[in-house]
Structure formats: C-alpha cells, structure tokens
Coordinates of C-alpha atoms in Angstrom, one line a residue:
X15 CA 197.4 168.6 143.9
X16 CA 194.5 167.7 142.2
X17 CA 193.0 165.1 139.4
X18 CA 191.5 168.4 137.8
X19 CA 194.5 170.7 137.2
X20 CA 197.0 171.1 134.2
X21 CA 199.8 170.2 136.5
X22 CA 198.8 166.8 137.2
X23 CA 197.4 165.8 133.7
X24 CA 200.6 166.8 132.2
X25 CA 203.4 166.9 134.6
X26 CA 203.1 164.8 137.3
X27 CA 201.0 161.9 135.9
X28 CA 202.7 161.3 133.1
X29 CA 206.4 161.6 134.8
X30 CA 205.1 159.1 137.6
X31 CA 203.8 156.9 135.3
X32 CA 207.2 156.6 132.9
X33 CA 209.4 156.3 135.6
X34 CA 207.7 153.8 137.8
X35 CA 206.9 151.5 134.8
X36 CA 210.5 152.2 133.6
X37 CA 212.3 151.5 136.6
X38 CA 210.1 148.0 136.6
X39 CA 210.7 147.0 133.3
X40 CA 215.1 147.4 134.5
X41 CA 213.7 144.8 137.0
X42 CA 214.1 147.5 140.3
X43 CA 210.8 146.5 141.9
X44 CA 211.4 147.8 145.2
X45 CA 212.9 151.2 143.8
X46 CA 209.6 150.9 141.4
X47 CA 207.7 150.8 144.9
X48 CA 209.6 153.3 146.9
X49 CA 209.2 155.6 143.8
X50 CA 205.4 155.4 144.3
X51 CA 205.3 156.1 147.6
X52 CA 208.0 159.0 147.0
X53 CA 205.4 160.4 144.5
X54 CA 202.7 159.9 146.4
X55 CA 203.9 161.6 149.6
X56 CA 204.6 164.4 147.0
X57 CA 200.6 164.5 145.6
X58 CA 199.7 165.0 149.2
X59 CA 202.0 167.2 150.0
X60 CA 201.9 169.7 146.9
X61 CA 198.2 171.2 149.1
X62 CA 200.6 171.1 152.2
X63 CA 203.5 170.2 153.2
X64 CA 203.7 170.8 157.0
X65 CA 201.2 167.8 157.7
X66 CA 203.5 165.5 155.6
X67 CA 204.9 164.3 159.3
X68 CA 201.7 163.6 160.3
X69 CA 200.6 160.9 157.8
X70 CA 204.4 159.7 158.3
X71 CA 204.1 159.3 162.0
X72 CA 200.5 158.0 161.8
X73 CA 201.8 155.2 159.4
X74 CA 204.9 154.3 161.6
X75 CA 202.5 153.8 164.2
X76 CA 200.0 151.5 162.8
X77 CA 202.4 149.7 161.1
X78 CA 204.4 148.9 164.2
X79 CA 201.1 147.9 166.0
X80 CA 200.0 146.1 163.4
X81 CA 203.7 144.1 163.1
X82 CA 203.1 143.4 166.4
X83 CA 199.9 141.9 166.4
X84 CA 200.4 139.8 163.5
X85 CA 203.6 138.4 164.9
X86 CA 202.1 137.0 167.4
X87 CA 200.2 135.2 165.0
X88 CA 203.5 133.2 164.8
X89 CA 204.1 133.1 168.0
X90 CA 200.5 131.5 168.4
X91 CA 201.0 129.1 165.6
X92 CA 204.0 127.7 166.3
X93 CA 203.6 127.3 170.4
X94 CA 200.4 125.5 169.3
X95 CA 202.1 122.7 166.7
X96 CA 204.7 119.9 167.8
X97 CA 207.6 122.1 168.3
X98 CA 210.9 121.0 170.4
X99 CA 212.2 123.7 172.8
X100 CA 214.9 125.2 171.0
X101 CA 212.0 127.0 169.0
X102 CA 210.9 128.8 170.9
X103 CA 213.2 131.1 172.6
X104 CA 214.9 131.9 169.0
X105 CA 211.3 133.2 168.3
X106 CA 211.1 135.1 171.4
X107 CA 214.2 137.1 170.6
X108 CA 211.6 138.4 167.9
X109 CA 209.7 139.9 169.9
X110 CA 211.0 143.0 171.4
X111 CA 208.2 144.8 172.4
X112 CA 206.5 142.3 174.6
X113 CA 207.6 142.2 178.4
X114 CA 205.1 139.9 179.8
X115 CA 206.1 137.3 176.9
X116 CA 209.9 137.8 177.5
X117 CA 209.8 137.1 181.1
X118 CA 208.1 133.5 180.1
X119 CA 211.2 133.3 178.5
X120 CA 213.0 133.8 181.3
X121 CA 211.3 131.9 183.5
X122 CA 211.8 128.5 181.2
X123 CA 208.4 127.5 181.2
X124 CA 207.5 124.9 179.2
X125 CA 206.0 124.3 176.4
X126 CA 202.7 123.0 177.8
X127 CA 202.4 125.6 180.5
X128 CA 203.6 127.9 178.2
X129 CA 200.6 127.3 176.3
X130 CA 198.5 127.7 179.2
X131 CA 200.1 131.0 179.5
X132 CA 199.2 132.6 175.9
X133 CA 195.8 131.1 176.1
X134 CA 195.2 132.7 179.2
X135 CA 196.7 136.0 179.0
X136 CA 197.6 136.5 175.0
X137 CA 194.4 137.5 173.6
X138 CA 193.7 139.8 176.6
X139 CA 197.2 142.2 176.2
X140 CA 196.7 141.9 171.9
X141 CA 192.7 143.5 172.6
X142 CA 194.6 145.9 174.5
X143 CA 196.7 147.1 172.0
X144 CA 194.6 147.3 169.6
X145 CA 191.8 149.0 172.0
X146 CA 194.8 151.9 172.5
X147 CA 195.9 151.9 168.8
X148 CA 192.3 152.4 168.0
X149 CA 191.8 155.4 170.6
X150 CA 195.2 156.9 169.6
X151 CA 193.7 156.9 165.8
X152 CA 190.4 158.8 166.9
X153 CA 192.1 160.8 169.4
X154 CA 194.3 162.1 166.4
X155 CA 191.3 162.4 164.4
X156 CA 189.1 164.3 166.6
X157 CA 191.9 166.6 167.9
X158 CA 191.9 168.5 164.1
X159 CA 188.9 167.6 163.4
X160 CA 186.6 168.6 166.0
X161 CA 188.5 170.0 168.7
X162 CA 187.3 173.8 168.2
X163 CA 184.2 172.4 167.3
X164 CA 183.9 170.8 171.0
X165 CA 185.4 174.2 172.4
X166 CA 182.7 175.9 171.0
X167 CA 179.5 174.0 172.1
X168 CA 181.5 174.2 175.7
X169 CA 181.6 178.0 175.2
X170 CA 178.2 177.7 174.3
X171 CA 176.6 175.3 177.0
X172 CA 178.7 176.7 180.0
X173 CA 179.5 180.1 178.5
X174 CA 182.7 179.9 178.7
X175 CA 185.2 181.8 177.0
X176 CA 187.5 178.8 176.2
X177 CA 190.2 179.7 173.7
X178 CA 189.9 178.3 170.1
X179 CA 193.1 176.7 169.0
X180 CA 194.8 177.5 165.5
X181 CA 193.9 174.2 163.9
X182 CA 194.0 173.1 159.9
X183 CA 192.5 170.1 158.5
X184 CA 194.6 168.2 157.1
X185 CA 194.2 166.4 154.3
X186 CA 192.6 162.9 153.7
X187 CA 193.3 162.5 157.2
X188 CA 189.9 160.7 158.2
X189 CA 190.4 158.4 155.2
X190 CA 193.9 157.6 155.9
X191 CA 192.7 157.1 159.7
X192 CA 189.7 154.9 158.8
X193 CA 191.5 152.8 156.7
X194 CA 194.8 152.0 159.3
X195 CA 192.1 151.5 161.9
X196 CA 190.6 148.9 159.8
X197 CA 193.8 147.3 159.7
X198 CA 194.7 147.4 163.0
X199 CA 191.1 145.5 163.9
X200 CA 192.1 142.9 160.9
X201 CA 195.8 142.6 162.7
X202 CA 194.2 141.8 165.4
X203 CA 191.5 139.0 164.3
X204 CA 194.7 137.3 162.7
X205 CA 193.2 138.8 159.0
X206 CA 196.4 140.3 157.7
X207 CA 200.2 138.9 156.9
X208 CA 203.1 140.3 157.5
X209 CA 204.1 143.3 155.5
X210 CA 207.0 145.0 155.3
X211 CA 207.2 148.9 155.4
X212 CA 207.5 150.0 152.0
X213 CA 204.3 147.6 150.8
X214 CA 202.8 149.1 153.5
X215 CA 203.3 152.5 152.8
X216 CA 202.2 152.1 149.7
X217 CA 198.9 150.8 150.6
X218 CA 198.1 154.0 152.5
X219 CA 199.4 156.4 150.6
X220 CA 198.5 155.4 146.5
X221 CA 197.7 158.4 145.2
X222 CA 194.4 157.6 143.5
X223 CA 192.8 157.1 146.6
X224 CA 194.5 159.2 148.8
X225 CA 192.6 161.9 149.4
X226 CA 189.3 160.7 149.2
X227 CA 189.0 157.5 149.1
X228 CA 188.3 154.9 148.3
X229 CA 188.6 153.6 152.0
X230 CA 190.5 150.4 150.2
X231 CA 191.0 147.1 152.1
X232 CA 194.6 145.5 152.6
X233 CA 193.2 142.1 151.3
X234 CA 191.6 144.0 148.1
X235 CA 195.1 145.7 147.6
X236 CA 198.2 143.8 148.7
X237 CA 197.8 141.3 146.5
X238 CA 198.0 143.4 143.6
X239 CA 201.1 145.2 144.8
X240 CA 202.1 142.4 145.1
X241 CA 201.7 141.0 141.5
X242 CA 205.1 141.2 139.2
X243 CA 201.8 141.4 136.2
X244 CA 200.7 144.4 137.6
X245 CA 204.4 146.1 137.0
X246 CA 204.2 146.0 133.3
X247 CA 202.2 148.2 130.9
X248 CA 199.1 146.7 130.2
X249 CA 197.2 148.5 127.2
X250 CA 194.1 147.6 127.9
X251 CA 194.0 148.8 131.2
X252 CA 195.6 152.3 129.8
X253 CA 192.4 152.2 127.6
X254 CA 190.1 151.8 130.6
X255 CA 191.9 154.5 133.1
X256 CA 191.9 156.6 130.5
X257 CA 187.8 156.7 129.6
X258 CA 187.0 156.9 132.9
X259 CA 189.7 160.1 133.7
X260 CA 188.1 161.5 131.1
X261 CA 184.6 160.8 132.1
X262 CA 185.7 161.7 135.3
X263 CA 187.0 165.3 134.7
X264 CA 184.1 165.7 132.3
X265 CA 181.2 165.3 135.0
X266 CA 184.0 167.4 137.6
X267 CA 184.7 170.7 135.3
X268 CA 182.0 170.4 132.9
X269 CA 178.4 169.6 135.0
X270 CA 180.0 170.0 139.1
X271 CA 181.3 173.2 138.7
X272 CA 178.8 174.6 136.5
X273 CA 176.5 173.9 139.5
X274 CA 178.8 175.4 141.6
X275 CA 178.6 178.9 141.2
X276 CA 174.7 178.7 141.6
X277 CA 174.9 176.3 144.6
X278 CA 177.1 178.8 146.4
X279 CA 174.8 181.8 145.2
X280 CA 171.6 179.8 146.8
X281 CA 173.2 178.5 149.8
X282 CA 175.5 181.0 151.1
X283 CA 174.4 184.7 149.6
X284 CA 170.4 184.2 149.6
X285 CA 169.2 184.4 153.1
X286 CA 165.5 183.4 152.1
X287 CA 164.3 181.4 148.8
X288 CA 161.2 181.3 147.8
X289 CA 159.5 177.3 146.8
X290 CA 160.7 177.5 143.4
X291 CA 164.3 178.7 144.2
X292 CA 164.6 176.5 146.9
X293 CA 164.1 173.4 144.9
X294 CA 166.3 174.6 142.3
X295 CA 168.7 175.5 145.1
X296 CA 168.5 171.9 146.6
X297 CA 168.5 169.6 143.4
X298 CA 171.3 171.7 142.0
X299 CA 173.6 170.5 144.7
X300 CA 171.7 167.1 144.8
X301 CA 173.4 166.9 141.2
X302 CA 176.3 169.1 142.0
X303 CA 177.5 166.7 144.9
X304 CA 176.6 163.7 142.7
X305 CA 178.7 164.5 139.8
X306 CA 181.5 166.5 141.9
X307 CA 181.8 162.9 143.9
X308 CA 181.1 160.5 140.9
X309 CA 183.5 162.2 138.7
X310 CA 186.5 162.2 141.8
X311 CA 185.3 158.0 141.9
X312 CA 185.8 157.7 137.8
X313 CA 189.3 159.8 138.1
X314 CA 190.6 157.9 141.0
X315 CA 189.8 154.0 139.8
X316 CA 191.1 155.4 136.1
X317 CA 194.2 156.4 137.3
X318 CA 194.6 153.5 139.4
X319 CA 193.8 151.6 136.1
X320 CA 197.0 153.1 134.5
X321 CA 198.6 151.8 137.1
X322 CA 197.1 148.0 136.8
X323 CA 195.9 148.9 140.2
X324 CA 191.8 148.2 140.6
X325 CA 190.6 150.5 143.2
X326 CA 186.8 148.8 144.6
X327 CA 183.9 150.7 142.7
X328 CA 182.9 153.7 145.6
X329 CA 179.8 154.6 143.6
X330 CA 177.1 153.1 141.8
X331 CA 174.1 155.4 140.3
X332 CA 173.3 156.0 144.1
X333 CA 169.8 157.8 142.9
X334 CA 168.9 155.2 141.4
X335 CA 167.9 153.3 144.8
X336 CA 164.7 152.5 145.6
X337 CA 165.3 152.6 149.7
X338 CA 167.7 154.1 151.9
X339 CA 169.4 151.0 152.7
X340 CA 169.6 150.6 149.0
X341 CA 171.3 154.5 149.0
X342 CA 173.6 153.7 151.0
X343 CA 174.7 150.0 148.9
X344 CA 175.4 152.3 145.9
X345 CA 176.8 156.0 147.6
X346 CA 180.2 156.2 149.1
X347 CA 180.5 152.2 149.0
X348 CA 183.9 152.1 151.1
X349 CA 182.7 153.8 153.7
X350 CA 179.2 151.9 153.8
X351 CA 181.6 149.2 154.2
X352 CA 183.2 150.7 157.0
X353 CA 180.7 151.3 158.9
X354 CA 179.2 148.2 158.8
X355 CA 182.2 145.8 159.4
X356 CA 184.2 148.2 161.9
X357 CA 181.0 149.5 163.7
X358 CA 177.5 148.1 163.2
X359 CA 178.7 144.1 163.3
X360 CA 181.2 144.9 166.6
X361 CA 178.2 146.7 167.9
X362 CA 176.0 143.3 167.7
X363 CA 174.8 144.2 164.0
X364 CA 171.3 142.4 163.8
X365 CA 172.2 139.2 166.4
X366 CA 170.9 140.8 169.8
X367 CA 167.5 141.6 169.1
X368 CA 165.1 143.5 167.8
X369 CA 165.2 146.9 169.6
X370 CA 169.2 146.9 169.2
X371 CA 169.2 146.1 166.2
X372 CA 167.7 149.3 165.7
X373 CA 169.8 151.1 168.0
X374 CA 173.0 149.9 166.2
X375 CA 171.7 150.9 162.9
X376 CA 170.9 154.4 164.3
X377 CA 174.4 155.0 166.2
X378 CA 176.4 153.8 163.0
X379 CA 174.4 156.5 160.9
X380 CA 175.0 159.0 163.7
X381 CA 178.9 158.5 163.8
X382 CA 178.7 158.5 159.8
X383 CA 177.2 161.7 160.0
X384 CA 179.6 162.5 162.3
X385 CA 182.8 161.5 160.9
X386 CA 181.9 164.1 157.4
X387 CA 182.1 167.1 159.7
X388 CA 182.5 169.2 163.3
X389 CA 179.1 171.1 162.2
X390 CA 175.7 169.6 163.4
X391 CA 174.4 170.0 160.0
X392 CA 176.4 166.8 159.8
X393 CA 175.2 164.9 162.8
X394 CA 171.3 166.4 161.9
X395 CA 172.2 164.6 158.4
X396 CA 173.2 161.6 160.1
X397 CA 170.3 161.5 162.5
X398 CA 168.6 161.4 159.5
X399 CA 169.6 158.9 157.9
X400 CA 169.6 156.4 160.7
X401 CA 166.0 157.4 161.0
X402 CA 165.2 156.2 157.9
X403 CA 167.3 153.3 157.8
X404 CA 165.1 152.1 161.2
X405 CA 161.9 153.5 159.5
X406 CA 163.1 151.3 156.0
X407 CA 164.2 148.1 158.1
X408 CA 160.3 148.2 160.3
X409 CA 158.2 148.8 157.0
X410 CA 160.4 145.9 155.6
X411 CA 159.5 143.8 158.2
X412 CA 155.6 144.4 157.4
X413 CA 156.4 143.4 154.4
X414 CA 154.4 146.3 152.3
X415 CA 155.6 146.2 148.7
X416 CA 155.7 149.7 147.0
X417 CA 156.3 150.1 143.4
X418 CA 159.8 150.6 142.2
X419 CA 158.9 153.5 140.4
X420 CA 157.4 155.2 143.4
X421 CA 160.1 154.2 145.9
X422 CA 162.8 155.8 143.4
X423 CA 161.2 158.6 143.5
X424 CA 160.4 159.0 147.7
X425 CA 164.1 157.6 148.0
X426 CA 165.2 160.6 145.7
X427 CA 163.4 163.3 147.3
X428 CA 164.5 162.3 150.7
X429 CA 168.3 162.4 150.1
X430 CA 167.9 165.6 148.2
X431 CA 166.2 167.4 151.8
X432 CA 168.7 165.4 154.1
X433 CA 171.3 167.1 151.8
X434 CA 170.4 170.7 152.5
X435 CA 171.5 169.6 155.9
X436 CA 174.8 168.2 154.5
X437 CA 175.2 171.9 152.5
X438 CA 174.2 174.5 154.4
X439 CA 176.0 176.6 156.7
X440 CA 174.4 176.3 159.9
X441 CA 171.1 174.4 161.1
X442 CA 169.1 177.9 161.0
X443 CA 169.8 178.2 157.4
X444 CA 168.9 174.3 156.1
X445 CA 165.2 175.3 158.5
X446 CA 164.9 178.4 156.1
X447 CA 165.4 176.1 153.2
X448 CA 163.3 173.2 154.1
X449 CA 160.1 175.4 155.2
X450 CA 160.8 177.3 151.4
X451 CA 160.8 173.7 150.1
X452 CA 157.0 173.5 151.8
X453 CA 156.2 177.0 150.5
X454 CA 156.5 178.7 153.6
X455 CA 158.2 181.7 152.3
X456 CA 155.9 181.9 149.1
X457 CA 156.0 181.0 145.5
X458 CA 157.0 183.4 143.2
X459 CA 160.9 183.1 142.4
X460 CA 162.1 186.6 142.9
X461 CA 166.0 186.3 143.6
X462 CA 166.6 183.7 140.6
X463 CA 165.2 186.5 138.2
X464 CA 167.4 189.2 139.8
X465 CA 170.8 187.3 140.1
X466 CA 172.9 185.6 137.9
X467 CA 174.8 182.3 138.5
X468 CA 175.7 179.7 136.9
X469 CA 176.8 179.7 133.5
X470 CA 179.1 182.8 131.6
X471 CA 176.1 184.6 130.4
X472 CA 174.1 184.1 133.6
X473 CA 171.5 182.4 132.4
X474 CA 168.8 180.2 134.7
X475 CA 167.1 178.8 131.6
X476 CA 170.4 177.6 131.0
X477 CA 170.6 176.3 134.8
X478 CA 167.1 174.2 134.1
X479 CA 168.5 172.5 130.9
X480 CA 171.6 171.7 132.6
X481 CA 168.9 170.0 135.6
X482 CA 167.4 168.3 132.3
X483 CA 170.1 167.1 131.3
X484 CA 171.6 165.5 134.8
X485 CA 168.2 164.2 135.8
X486 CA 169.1 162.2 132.1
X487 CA 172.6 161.0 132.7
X488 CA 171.6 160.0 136.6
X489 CA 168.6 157.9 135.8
X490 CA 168.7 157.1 131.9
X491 CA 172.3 156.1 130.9
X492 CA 174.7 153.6 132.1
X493 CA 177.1 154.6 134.9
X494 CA 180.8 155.0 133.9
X495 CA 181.8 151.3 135.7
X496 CA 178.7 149.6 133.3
X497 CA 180.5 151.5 130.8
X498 CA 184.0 150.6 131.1
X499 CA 183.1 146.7 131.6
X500 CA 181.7 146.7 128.4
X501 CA 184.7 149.2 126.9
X502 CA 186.4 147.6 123.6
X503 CA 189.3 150.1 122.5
X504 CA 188.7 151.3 119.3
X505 CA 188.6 154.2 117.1
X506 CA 185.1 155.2 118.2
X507 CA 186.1 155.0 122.3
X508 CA 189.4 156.5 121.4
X509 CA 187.4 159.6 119.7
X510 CA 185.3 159.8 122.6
X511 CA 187.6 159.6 125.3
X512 CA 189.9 162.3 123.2
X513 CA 186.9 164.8 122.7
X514 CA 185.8 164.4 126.6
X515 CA 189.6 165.1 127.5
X516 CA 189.6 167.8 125.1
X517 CA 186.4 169.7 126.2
X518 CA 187.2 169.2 129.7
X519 CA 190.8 170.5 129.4
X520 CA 189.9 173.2 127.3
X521 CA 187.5 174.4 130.3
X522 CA 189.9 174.4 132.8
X523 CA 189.6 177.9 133.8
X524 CA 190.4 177.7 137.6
X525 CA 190.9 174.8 140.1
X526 CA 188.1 173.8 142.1
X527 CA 188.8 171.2 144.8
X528 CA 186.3 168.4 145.0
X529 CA 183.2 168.6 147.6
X530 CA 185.0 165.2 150.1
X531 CA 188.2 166.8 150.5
X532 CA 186.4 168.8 153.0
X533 CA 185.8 166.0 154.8

C-alpha cells in the first residue's frame, strides 16, 4: 500500500487511526498496541503477502537474540553487587538458552569464582552471538538481494552457466534489516532494556516508516510507545501530520511524477542525448529523486504525527550543502547515521590514523553504495562518493576556504553526475550520459524536439518551467520541517493544507511507487 493512493488516504488511515485512538481512550493499551502492529503487518502486506513470514521470522529472531543479550545484562549486574547465594540460581533458571552458564550452575561455584567466570568467558560467547545474529541478518539480506546479482558476475568472470534463481525483493527488507542489526549491536553494548514482544514489534513494523525508512533508533522510539500521552488525540499534532501529508503528496504526485515520465523517456528509451538533453535528462531526476524522496520523508513523519509518534527528520534541503560531507548530514539522515555508528566508528572511524581514516571513510561509502542495489551503477555511485568524501576531508585539512556560494554550486553539480550512476540502467549507459554532459555527442537537442514527455500536452517548455520552479523551492524556500516548527493552526494553514490535499488528490490518476522502495 502506499502514502499516495485513494485507499490509504481514505480507508485505511483513517480506520487505523479511529480504532487505535478509540480502543486507547477504553483504556485497552495493549489491544491499542497489538492493533497497530495488526495494521501495520497489513500495510506491508497489501504489496505482498507471501514475504509477511519473512519480516515475522526475522523479528522473532532478533528479538530472541536481543532478549538474550540484554538479560545478561542482569545477570552481569547482579553477580557483580552484594548478592547472597540464593540469587543466583533463581536467576539462572532464567536463562534457558545458555549452556555454558547453566553448568556453573551445576557446578555450585561461588560467587567470587563465579565472577571470575563471567568476566572471563561472558563477553567472549555475547560477541559471538551477536557476530552470528549479525551474519544471519546480511546473509538474509544478500540472499534476495544480491544473490542473482553474484550468479551473474560468476557467469560472467568464469563463464559459467550458473542458474539464476526465481527471487523477489521484498519489501523494506534492508530497512527492516538495518535497523534490527542496529539493535542487536546496542543489545549487545548493554544500550537497550528489556522489551517485550509486542513493543517490540511495534518498533519494527510502524507503518510510517516501514518501508522506507526512516532507519529509527529504539532509544528515539520506545520511549514514546511507551508514553500513556502519546495515546490520546493531540490536535496540534493532527495539525502538523496533516501539513506535511499534504506537502508530502504535493511534492510526490504533483512535481516527482511529473518528472517521471520524462526521466524514464531520457534514461531508458534515448540511447544517445545530445549536451542539452543530457543535462535536462540528469537535473530532471536530480529534482525528480529529490522531491519523490522528500515528499515520502514529509508523508511518513506526518503520519507518524497523527499518531503522536515523532519519526527523526531523514531529510534536510540536502542541495543546499556546501560539501559532500555536508550532503550526506542533510540526505537520507538515518542512514548517514547508520553508517557511521554501525560501520565507520567499529571500523576505527578517525582514531587509527591518517591513511585509515581514509580507508574507512571510503569502505563505508562503498557498502552505502552497495546496500541501494545488486547493480554496479550502485557500487560506481558509492565509489564515488567515498572519493569525494576523502578528496573533501584532505582539502579540509589544507584548510583552503571556498566561498559558500561556489561550493553550493560544485557540491550540486557533483551529486547531480554521481546520480546518473544511481539512475541508469547499466554502467555503459550513465558513460553515454556523462560524455553528452561534456558535449561529446554534440549540442543541438534533437530528441527533446521530436518526443513528448512530461506533462499531458507534451510540452518541454513546460518541462523547463517546472526546472524553474524546483531549482526555487530547493534553494529559495524553507523546507517542510522549518515549516512545520514554525506551523500555528489557523484558518490560513488550514486553507493551505486543504487546497494542497485537494490538488494532490484531485491528480491522482495512477499509483506510482516511490523511487527507495526499490531499494
């Protein structure tokens, strides 16, 4: 199901909402929870409901190895205090899944050698689970998601004639697998409390985020579960989710797939551009993925607003940055996030040295690029971009100003060529696009003149004015959180919000899923 479709504005929103603030206000939290998750599970499985087992199973896990970890944080705790003997076999009994710990138990130690023992050998079988919990998550991951692509750069290298297996993404998968990974590290470093199930079902599955993203922490999250506040209506809130849905659908239906049509046109039916029609090619998707991924941000912390639920802010005028590292502070926060708690600082981050400094900030670009796609547009894309990260982090240390204005613009114009990578169909086809960026394939724009994208009537005038006026919204006005911060509900934002549902609604011709869920 989708933010942008008649049956989630008007069916199931609405019927979610009234029922799980209803059943709250009766005082049936826990039903009020498990009617969330039950409506959840239902979003996510409306697209398809044969990998509803698989986030099921994949939460069961991590749950139970996450349990486990974090009982031992009591274990830990209380071995460790002035405790008399009788504790500590009742707390054993606990403990069910742990052999080594039972047969201490079994063996009477006491409590000072018992000590010894957890000191000694705890820590070692806990980095164990979670070293397997981890590798069961990616192994899971890169079985859907890049298993044929594996098969076919064996094919290619070896030629072989390996068989390609029948494989579907499924959805949100690497969301829902970055963030349980992310909790079973926190499990592990003693980060996270006890939870049970349902809470923590919850926490994965919340439909705003679900699909693509935001990669939400447990800390940023439980808590608000966990507030009896958040389980009344809150008026103010429903003011606030409700501009930004309909800011949300507004940049999505309105400006995204208006681009769409003449992205696709570009990209997939044109096999060479000349230098005008390649830059109008590659800025239309610049703005296409920026407003397609922007409006899916508005939509999802909206709706999570409806809920008294704050999602974290995943996007923050991104083109507005004046580096890369600046980029990549303001696109896709979560995941920038992500990367650099769950695999730049466990890498050594910036405390081994120069030259590995360098190599951790490339190799956490890299698997970034890698974990949007099994294509090597992606992991050119990421290259990239860990590139220019190293190239941004050594010009910083010469400590060479440039002008803001100027680095805006060099930041701009190098996310919107790295993004013809990101696009395109194969590597041979970003090339054509690049070298028709650099005039390679001539000037004169022949195939923009000849077909029609774009909007109803075809026109490309229409296409430029539409660049206009995205180049003004991206770099001119306020972004949609600025907006909402400052938001007083009154007539005048209640006309506005209306007319932006309105227009949006109205224009609703055809669902079009978002550009991330591909990922």
């Amino acid at each position: 199901m989708l933010f942008n479709s008649i049956e989630f504005l008007f069916i199931f929103l609405p019927i979610t909402f009234f029922i799980y603030f209803g059943l709250n206000k009766l005082k049936l939290i826990k039903i009020a929870t498990a009617w969330l998750v039950i409506a959840s599970l239902a979003f996510y499985s409306y697209w398809k409901i044969d990998y509803l087992p698989l986030i099921l199973i994949s939460m069961l896990f991590n749950y139970s190895v996450g349990s486990t970890l974090t009982s031992e944080k009591k274990l830990k705790e209380i071995i460790y205090s002035e405790t008399d003997n009788n504790v500590i076999p009742n707390l054993f009994q606990n403990l069910t899944n742990c052999k080594t710990l039972k047969q201490v138990q079994n063996d009477n130690f006491s409590p000072y050698n018992l000590k010894l023992y957890i000191k000694n050998n705890l820590r070692i079988n806990r980095k164990l689970v979670m070293v397997l919990a981890i590798a069961v998550n990616i192994g899971l991951l890169c079985y859907y998601k890049y298993f044929n692509f594996i098969i076919e750069n064996i094919n290619a290298v070896f030629s072989a004639n390996f068989n390609f297996m029948n494989i579907m993404l499924p959805l949100a998968i690497s969301f829902f697998t970055f963030q349980q990974i992310a909790y079973i590290v926190d499990s592990y470093e003693y980060k996270t409390k006890e939870y049970d199930f349902l809470t923590y079902s919850l926490f994965v599955t919340f439909f705003p985020q679900l699909i693509a993203g935001p990669i939400v922490h447990h800390k940023e999250m439980m808590p608000q579960f966990a507030n009896l506040r958040n389980r009344f209506i809150n008026h103010k809130n429903i003011s606030i989710g409700l501009f930004l849905l309909a800011i949300g659908l507004f940049k999505k239906i309105i400006i995204a797939d208006t681009f769409s049509s003449f992205v696709h046109g570009m990209f997939d039916e044109v096999n060479t551009l000349t230098f005008l029609e390649a830059w109008c090619a590659s800025i239309s998707y610049t703005m296409q993925l920026y407003f397609d991924f922007s409006g899916y941000c508005d939509m999802a912390m909206g709706i999570g607003y409806l809920f008294n639920i704050i999602l974290p802010q995943n996007f923050n005028s991104p083109y507005k940055a004046d580096s890369i590292q600046d980029f990549w502070r303001r696109w896709h926060m979560t995941l920038s996030r992500f990367l650099r708690d769950y695999i730049y600082i466990p890498l050594g981050g910036n405390r081994k040295g120069e030259l590995k400094t360098y190599r951790n900030l490339f190799l956490t670009f890299l698997i970034g690029g890698i974990w949007h796609g099994a294509n090597w547009t992606f992991i050119i894309w990421g290259i990239m971009h860990g590139l220019a990260t190293c190239i941004h982090k050594f010009w910083k240390n010469l400590n060479i100003k440039i002008p803001h204005f100027i680095a805006v613009i060099i930041t701009f114009l190098f996310i919107n060529i790295t993004w013809v990578y990101f696009r395109a169909a194969s590597i041979t086809k970003a090339n054509n696009i690049i070298l028709s960026m650099f005039g390679f394939n001539g000037f004169e724009p022949i195939i923009i003149n000849k077909l029609r994208f774009s909007f109803e009537n075809g026109s490309f005038k229409l296409s430029i004015l539409l660049l206009i006026a995205s180049f003004i919204l991206t770099f001119c006005v306020k972004n949609s959180i600025e907006l909402s911060k400052k938001l007083k509900p009154n007539i005048l934002c209640l006309t506005v919000t209306l007319m932006l549902l309105i227009v949006s609604i109205l224009s609703i011709n055809k669902v079009s899923e978002f550009l991330y869920f591909q990922f």
